[in-house]
CSV table of C-alpha atoms in Angstrom, one decimal:
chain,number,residue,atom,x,y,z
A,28,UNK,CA,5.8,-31.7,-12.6
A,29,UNK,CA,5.0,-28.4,-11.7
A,30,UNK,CA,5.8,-26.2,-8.6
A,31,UNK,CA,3.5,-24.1,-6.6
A,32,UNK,CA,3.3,-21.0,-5.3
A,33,UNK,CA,0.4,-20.1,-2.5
A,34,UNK,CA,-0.9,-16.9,-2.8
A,35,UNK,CA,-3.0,-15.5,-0.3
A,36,UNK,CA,-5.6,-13.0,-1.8
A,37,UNK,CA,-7.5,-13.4,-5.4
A,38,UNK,CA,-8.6,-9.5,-5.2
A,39,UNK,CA,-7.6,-7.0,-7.7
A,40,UNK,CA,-4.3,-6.0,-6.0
A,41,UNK,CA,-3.1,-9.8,-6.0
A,42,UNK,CA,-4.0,-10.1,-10.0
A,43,UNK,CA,-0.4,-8.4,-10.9
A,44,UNK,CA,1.6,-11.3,-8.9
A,45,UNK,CA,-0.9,-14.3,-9.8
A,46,UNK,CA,0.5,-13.2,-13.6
A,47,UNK,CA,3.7,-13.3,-13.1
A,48,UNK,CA,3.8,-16.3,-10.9
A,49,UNK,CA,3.1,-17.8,-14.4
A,50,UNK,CA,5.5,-16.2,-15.8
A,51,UNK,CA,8.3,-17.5,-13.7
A,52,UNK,CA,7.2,-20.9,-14.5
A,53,UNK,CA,5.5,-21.8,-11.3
A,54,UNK,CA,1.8,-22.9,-11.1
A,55,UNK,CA,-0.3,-20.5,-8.7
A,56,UNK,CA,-2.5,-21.6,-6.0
A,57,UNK,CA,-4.9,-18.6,-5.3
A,58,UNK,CA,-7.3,-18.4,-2.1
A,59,UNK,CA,-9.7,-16.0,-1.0
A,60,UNK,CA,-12.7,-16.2,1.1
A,61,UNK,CA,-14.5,-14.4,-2.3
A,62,UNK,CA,-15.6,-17.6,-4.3
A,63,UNK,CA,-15.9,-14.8,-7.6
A,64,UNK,CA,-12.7,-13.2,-6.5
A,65,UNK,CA,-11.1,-11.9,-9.8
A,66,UNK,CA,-8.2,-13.7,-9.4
A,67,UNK,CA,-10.0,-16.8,-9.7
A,68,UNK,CA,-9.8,-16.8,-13.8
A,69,UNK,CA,-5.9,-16.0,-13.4
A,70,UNK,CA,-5.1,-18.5,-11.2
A,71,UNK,CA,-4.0,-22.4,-12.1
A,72,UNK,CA,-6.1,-23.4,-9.0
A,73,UNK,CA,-8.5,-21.4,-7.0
A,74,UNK,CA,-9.7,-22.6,-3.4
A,75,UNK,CA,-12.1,-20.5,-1.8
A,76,UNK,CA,-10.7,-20.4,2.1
A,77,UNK,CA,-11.7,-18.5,5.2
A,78,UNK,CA,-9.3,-15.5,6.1
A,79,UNK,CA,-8.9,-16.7,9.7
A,80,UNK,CA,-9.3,-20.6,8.5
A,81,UNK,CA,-5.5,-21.8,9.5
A,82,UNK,CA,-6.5,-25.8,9.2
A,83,UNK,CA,-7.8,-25.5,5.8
A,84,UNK,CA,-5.2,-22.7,4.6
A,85,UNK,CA,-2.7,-25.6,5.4
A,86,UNK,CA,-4.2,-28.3,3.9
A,87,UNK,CA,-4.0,-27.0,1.0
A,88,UNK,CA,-0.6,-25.6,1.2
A,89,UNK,CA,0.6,-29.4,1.8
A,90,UNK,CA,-1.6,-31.2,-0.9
A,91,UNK,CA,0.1,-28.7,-3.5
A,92,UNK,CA,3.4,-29.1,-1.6
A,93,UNK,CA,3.9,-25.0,-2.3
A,94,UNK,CA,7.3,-24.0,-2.8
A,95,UNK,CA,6.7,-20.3,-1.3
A,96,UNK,CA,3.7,-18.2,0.3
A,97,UNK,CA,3.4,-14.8,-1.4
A,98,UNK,CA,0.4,-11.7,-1.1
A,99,UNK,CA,0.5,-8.2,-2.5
A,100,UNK,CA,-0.6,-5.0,-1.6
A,101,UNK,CA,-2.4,-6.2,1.9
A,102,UNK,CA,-1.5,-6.8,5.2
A,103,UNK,CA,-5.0,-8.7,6.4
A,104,UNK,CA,-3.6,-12.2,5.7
A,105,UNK,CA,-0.2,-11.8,6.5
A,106,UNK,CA,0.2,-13.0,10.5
A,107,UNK,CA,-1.7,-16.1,9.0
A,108,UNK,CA,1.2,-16.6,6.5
A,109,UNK,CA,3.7,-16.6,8.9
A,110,UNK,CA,2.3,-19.4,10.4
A,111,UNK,CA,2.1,-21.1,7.9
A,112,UNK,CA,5.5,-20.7,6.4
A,113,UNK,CA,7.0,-22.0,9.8
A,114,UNK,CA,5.1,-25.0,9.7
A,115,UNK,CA,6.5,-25.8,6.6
A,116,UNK,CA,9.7,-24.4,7.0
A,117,UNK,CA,9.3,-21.9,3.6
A,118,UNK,CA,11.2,-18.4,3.9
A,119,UNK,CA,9.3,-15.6,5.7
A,120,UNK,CA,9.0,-13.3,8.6
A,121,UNK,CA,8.3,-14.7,11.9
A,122,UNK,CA,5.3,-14.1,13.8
A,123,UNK,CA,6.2,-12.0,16.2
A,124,UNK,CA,8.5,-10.0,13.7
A,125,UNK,CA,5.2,-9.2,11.8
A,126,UNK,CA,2.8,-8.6,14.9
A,127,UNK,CA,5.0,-6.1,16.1
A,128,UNK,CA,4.9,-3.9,12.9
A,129,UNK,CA,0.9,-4.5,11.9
A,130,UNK,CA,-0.4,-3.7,15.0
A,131,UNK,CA,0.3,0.1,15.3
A,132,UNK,CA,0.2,0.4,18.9
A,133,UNK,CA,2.7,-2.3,19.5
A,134,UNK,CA,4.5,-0.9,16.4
A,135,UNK,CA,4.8,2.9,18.2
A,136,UNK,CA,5.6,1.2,21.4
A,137,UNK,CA,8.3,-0.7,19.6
A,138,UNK,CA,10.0,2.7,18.0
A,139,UNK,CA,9.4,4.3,21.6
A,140,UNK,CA,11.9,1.3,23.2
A,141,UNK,CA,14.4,1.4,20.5
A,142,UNK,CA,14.4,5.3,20.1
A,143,UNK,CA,13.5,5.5,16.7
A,144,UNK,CA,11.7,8.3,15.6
A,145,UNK,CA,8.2,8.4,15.8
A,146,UNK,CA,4.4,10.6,16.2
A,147,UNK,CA,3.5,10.2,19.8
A,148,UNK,CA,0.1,8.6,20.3
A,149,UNK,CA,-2.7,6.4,22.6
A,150,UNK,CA,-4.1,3.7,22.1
A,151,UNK,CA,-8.5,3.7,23.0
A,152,UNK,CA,-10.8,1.0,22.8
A,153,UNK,CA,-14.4,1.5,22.0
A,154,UNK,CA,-16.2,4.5,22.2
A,155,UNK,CA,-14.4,6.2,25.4
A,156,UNK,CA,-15.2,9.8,26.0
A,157,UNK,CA,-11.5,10.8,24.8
A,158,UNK,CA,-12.4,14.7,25.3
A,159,UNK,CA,-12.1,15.7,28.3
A,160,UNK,CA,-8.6,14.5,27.6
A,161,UNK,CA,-5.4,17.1,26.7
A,162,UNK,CA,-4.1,17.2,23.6
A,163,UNK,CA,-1.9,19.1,21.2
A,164,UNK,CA,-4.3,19.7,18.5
A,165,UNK,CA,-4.0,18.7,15.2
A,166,UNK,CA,-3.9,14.5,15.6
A,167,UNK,CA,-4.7,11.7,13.8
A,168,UNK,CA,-7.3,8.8,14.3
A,169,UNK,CA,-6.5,5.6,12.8
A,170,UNK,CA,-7.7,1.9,13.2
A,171,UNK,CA,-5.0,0.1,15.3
A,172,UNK,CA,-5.0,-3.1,13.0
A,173,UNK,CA,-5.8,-2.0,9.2
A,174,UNK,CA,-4.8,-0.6,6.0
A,175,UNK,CA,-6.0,1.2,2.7
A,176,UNK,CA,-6.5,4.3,4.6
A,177,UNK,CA,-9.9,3.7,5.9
A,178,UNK,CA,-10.4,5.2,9.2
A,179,UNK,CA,-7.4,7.5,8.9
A,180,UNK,CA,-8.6,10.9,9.4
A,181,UNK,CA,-7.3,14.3,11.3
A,182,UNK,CA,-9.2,16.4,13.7
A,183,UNK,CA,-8.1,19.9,14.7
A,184,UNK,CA,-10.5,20.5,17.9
A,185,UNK,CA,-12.3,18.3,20.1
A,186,UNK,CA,-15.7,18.6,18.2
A,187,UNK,CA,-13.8,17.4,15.5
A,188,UNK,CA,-11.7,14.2,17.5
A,189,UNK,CA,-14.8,13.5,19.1
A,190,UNK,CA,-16.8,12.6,15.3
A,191,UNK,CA,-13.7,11.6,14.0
A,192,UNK,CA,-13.5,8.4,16.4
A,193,UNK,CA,-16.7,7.6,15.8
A,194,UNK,CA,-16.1,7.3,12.1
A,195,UNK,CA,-12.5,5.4,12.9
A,196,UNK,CA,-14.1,2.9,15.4
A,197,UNK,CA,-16.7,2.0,11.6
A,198,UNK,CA,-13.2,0.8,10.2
A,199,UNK,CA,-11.1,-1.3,13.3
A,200,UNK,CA,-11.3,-4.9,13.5
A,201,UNK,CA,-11.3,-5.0,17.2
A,202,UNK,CA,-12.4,-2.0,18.8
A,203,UNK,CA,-9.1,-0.3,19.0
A,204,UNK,CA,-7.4,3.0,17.4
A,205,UNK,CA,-4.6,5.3,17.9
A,206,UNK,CA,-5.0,9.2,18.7
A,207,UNK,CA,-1.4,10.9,17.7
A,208,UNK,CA,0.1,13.5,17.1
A,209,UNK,CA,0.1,15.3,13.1
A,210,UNK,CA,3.4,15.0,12.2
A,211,UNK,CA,3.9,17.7,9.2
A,212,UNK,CA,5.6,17.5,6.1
A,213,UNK,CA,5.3,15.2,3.2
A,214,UNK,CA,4.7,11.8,2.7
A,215,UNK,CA,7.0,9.1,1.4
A,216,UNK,CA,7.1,5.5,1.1
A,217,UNK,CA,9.9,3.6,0.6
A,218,UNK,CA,10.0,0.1,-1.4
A,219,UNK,CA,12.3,-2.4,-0.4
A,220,UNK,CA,13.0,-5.9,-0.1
A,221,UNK,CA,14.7,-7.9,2.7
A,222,UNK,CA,17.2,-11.3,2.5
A,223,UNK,CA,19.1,-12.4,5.1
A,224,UNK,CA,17.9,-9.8,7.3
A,225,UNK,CA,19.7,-7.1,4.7
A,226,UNK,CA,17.9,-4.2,3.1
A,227,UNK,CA,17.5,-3.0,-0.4
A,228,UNK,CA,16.2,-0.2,-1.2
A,229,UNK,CA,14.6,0.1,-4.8
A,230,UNK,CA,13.2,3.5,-4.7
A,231,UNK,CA,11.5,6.4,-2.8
A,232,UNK,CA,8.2,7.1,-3.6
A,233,UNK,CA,6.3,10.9,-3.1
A,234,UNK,CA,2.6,11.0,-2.0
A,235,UNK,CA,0.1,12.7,-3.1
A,236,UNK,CA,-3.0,13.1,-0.5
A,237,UNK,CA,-6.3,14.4,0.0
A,238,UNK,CA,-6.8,17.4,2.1
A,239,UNK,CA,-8.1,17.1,5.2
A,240,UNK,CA,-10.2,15.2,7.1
A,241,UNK,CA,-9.2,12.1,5.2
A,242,UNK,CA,-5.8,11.0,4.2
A,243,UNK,CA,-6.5,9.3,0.9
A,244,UNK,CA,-3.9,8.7,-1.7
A,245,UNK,CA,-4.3,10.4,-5.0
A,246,UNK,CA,-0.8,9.9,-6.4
A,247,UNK,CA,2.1,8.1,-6.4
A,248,UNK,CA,5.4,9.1,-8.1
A,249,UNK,CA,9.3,8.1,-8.5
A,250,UNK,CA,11.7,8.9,-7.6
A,251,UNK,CA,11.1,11.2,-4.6
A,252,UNK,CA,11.9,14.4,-4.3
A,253,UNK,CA,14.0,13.4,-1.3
A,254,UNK,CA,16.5,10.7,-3.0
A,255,UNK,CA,19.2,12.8,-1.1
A,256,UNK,CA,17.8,11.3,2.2
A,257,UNK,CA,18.0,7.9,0.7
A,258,UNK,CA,21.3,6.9,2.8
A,259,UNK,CA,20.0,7.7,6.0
A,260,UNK,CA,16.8,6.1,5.5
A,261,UNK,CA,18.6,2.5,4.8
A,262,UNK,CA,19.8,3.6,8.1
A,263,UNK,CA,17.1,3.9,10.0
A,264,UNK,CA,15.3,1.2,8.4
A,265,UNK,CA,18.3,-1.3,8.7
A,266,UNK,CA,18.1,-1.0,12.6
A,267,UNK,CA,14.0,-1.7,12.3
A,268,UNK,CA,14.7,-5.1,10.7
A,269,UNK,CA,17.9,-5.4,13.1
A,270,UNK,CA,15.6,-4.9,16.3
A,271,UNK,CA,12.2,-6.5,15.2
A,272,UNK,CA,13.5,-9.6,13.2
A,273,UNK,CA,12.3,-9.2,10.4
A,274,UNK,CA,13.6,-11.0,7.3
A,275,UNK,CA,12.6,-12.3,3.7
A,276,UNK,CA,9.7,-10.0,2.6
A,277,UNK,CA,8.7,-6.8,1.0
A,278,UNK,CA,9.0,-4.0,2.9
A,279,UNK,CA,6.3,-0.9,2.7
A,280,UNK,CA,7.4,1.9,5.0
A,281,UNK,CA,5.6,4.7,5.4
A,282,UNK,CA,7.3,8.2,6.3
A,283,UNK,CA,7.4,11.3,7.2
A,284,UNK,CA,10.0,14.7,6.1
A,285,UNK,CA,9.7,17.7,7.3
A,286,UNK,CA,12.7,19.9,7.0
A,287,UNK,CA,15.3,16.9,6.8
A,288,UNK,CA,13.7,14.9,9.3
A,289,UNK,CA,12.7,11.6,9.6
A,290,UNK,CA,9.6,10.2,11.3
A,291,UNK,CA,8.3,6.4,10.8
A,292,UNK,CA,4.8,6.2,10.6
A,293,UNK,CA,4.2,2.5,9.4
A,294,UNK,CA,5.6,-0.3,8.0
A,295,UNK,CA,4.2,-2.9,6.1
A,296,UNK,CA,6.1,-6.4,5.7
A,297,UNK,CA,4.8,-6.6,2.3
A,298,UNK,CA,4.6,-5.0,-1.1
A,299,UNK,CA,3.0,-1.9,-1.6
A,300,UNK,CA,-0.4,-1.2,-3.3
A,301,UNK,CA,-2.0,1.6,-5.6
A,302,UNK,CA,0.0,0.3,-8.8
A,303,UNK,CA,3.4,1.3,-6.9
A,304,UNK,CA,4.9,-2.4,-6.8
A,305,UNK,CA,3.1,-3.4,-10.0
A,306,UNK,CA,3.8,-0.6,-12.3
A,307,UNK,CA,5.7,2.1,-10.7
A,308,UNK,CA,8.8,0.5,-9.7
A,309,UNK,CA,9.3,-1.4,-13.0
A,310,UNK,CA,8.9,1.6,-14.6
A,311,UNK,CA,11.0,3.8,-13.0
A,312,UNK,CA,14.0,1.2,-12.0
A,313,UNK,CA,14.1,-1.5,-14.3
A,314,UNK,CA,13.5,-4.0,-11.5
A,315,UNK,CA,10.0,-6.1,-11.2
A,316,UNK,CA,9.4,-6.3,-7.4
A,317,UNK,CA,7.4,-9.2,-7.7
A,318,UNK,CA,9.9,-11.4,-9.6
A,319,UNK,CA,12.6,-10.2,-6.6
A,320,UNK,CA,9.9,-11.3,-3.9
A,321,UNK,CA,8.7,-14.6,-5.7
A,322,UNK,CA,12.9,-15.8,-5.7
A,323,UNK,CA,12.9,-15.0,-2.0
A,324,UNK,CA,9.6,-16.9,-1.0
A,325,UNK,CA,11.3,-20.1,-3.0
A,326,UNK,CA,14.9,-19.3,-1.6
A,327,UNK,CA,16.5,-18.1,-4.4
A,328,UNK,CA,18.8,-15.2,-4.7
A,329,UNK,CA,18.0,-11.6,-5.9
A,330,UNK,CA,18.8,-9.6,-8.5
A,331,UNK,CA,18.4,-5.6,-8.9
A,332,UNK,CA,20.3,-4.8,-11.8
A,333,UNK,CA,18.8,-0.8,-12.6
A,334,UNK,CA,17.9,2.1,-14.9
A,335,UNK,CA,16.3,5.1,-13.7
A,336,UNK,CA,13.2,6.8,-15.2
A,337,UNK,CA,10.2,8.6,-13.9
A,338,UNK,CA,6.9,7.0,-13.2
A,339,UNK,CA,3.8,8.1,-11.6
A,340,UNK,CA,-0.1,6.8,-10.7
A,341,UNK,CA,-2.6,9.5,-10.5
A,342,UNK,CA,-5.8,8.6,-9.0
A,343,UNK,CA,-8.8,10.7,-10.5
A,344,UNK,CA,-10.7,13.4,-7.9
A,345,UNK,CA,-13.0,15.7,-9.5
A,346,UNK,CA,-14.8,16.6,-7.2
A,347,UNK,CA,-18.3,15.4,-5.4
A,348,UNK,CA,-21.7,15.7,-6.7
A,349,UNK,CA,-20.9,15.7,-10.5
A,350,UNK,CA,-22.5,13.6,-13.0
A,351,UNK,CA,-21.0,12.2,-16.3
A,352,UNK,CA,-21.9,13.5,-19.6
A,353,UNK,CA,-20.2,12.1,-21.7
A,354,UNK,CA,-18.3,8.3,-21.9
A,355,UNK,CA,-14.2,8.5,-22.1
A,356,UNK,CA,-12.4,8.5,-25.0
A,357,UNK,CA,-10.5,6.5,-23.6
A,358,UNK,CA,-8.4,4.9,-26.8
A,359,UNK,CA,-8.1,8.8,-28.6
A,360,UNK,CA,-6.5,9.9,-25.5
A,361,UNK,CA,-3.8,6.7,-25.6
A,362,UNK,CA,-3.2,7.8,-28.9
A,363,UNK,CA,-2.4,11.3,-28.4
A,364,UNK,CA,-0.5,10.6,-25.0
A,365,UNK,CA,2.0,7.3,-25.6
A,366,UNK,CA,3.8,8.1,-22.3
A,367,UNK,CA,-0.1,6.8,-20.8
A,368,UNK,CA,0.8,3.1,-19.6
A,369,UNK,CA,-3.0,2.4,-17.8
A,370,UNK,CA,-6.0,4.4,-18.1
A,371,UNK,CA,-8.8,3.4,-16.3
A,372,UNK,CA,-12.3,4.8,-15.2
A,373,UNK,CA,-15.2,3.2,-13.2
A,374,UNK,CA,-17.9,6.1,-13.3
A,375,UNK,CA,-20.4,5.3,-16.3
A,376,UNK,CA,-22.4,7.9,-18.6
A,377,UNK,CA,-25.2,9.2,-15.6
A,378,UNK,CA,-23.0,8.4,-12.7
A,379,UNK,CA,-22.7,10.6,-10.2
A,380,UNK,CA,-18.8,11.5,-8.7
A,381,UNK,CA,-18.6,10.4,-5.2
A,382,UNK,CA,-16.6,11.8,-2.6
A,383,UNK,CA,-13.2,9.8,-1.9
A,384,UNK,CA,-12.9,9.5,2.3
A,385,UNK,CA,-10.9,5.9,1.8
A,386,UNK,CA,-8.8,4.1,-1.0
A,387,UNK,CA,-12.0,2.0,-2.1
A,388,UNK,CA,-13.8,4.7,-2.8
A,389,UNK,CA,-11.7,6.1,-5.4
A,390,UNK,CA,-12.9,5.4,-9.0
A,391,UNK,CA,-10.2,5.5,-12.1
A,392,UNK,CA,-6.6,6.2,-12.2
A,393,UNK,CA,-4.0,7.3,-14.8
A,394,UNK,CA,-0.1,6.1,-15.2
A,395,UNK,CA,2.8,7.6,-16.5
A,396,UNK,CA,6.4,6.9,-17.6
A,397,UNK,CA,8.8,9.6,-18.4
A,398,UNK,CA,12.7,10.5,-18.5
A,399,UNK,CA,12.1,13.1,-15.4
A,400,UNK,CA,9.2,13.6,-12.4
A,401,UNK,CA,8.8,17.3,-13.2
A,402,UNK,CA,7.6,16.0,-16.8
A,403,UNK,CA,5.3,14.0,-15.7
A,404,UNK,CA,3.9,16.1,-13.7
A,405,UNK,CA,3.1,18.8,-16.0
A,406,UNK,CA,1.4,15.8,-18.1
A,407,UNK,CA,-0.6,15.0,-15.6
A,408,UNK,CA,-2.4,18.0,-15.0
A,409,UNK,CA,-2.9,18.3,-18.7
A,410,UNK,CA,-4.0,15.3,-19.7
A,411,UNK,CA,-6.5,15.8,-16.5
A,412,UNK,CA,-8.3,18.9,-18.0
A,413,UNK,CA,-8.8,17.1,-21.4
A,414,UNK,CA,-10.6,14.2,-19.1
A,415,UNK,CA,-12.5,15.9,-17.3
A,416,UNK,CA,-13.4,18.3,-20.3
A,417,UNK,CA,-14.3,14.9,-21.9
A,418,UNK,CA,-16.5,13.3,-19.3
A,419,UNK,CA,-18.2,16.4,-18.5
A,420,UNK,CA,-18.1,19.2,-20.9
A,421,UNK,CA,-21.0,19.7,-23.1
């Protein structure tokens, strides 16, 4: 008889793990509160559930007897998996281990106590008149509890902060948002894993972002440029798992480095999105993050046995307001460029290009593997100008 493995999301970003769920042998059970969610055709059995619907969440869990609760690329269902992993006794972070990274006020308040370093920051609820208020100009808005980047945006005046909550308050579950302080320099995030309450580091990650208001992501690619800092990370992140508790998960940090320094702007106790744990990682290291995470959600050892390449996700931007011409060629430009892994576009012939403000928004992305970053690079931008030539050239 088959085991089975609960996985909580059927969305786009959980289809990579639902696949190789059934690779490893185990059967997948898949809910969502989407009863069309497109994990529902990948899944051995799909069970639409409410995201906040604990009773029925762990009926089902015990009627399959699942050997291990597992998500990707999300943090909305994790607090509920928690509870349900202790009630069955199935290896995962605790509640309170979670609650304290997700929710980013408790989460700054946290690195504040334990004098980790951090971006100084408030928490507001609802539509408080924050002007009259000082601060050191730029800062960020962001939704206390949520992810994707939606609601993330910086303001450089108080006209600006003033419009800029407004627009963050459309994106927080409950009301509440940060104000902090912009902490320059480049964005990294690290992927890792965690068992018994030790960290492994697979690999650094460099961001690429939008430029300001919004903080979008428009690229991802390994190995960072800062793999010298790699030992003092483990560092710092060792004593976050140390002091919260956290233990057998993903981890998802998100950082800051500015001139050799280190500021922790987020963690997630998951695996990351944007094709970084799906694609990137495997690419670049050897090592499938979500075969490592699916032997510690059924209590089984990991293995990170290594090579090292280059790999990187480029999310397409050209620009707002422009409408396609032409359809993409999409299998000529495979042909010509083998070092393409995924090529995907959304827009249709008479679409118009939207502006990105949030990682939904976004509409087609491009991935590469190569022996070096630089490389890739320089084939990204090319193979760019041939798409954009192609979609709307005449």
């Amino acid at each position: 008889m088959k085991d089975y493995i609960l996985v909580f999301g059927g969305g786009t970003l959980q289809c990579s793990i639902i696949n190789r769920i059934k690779l490893a042998g185990y059967g997948s059970v898949v809910i969502d509160p989407d009863p069309n969610a497109p994990g529902k055709e990948l899944a051995d059995v799909f069970i639409p559930v409410g995201g906040q619907d604990y009773d029925a969440t762990l009926e089902v869990a015990k009627k399959y007897s699942v050997k291990g609760v597992v998500t990707a690329a999300t943090d909305k269902p994790i607090l509920m998996m928690c509870r349900i992993a202790k009630d069955l006794g199935l290896p995962f972070p605790s509640y309170e281990s979670c609650d304290t990274v997700l929710d980013k006020s408790k989460f700054k308040e946290f690195l504040k106590e334990n004098n980790l370093p951090h971006a100084k920051g408030q928490m507001f609820t609802g539509e408080a008149d924050v002007t009259p208020l000082d601060f050191t100009f730029p800062v960020i808005t962001k939704p206390v509890v949520n992810s994707g980047s939606r609601g993330v945006i910086k303001a450089h005046n108080k006209v600006e902060l003033a419009q800029a909550v407004k627009e963050t308050l459309l994106h927080s579950r409950d009301g509440n948002y940060l104000i902090e302080e912009y902490i320059e320099g480049d964005e990294i995030s690290v992927e890792a894993l965690v068992q018994h309450g030790k960290l492994h580091v697979l690999q650094l990650t460099d961001k690429i972002v939008t430029p300001p208001p919004y903080n979008v992501e428009l690229g991802h690619i390994q190995p960072s440029r800062f793999m010298d800092l790699k030992p003092e990370i483990e560092v710092l992140l060792q004593k976050i798992i140390d002091s919260s508790g956290l233990d057998h998960c993903a981890l998802h940090p998100e950082l800051k480095i500015d001139n050799g320094k280190i500021t922790v702007i987020e963690i997630g106790p998951r695996l990351g999105g944007d094709f970084i744990t799906s694609d990137l990682v495997p690419l670049s290291t050897g090592i499938n993050m979500e075969d490592q995470l699916l032997k510690i959600a059924t209590g089984r050892e990991i293995e990170l046995t290594r090579k090292e390449a280059a790999a990187m996700v480029s999310f397409f931007d050209f620009g707002e307001g422009f409408t396609v011409k032409n359809a993409l060629d999409k299998e000529q430009i495979l042909k010509d460029f083998p070092e393409i892994t995924s090529l995907h576009l959304d827009k249709k012939v008479g679409e118009q290009i939207n502006k990105i403000t949030d990682s939904l928004n976004r509409y087609g992305h491009l991935i590469l593997i190569g022996a070096h970053r630089d490389d890739l690079l320089e084939q990204k931008d090319k193979i760019t100008v041939i798409i954009d030539q192609c979609l709307f050239g005449n």
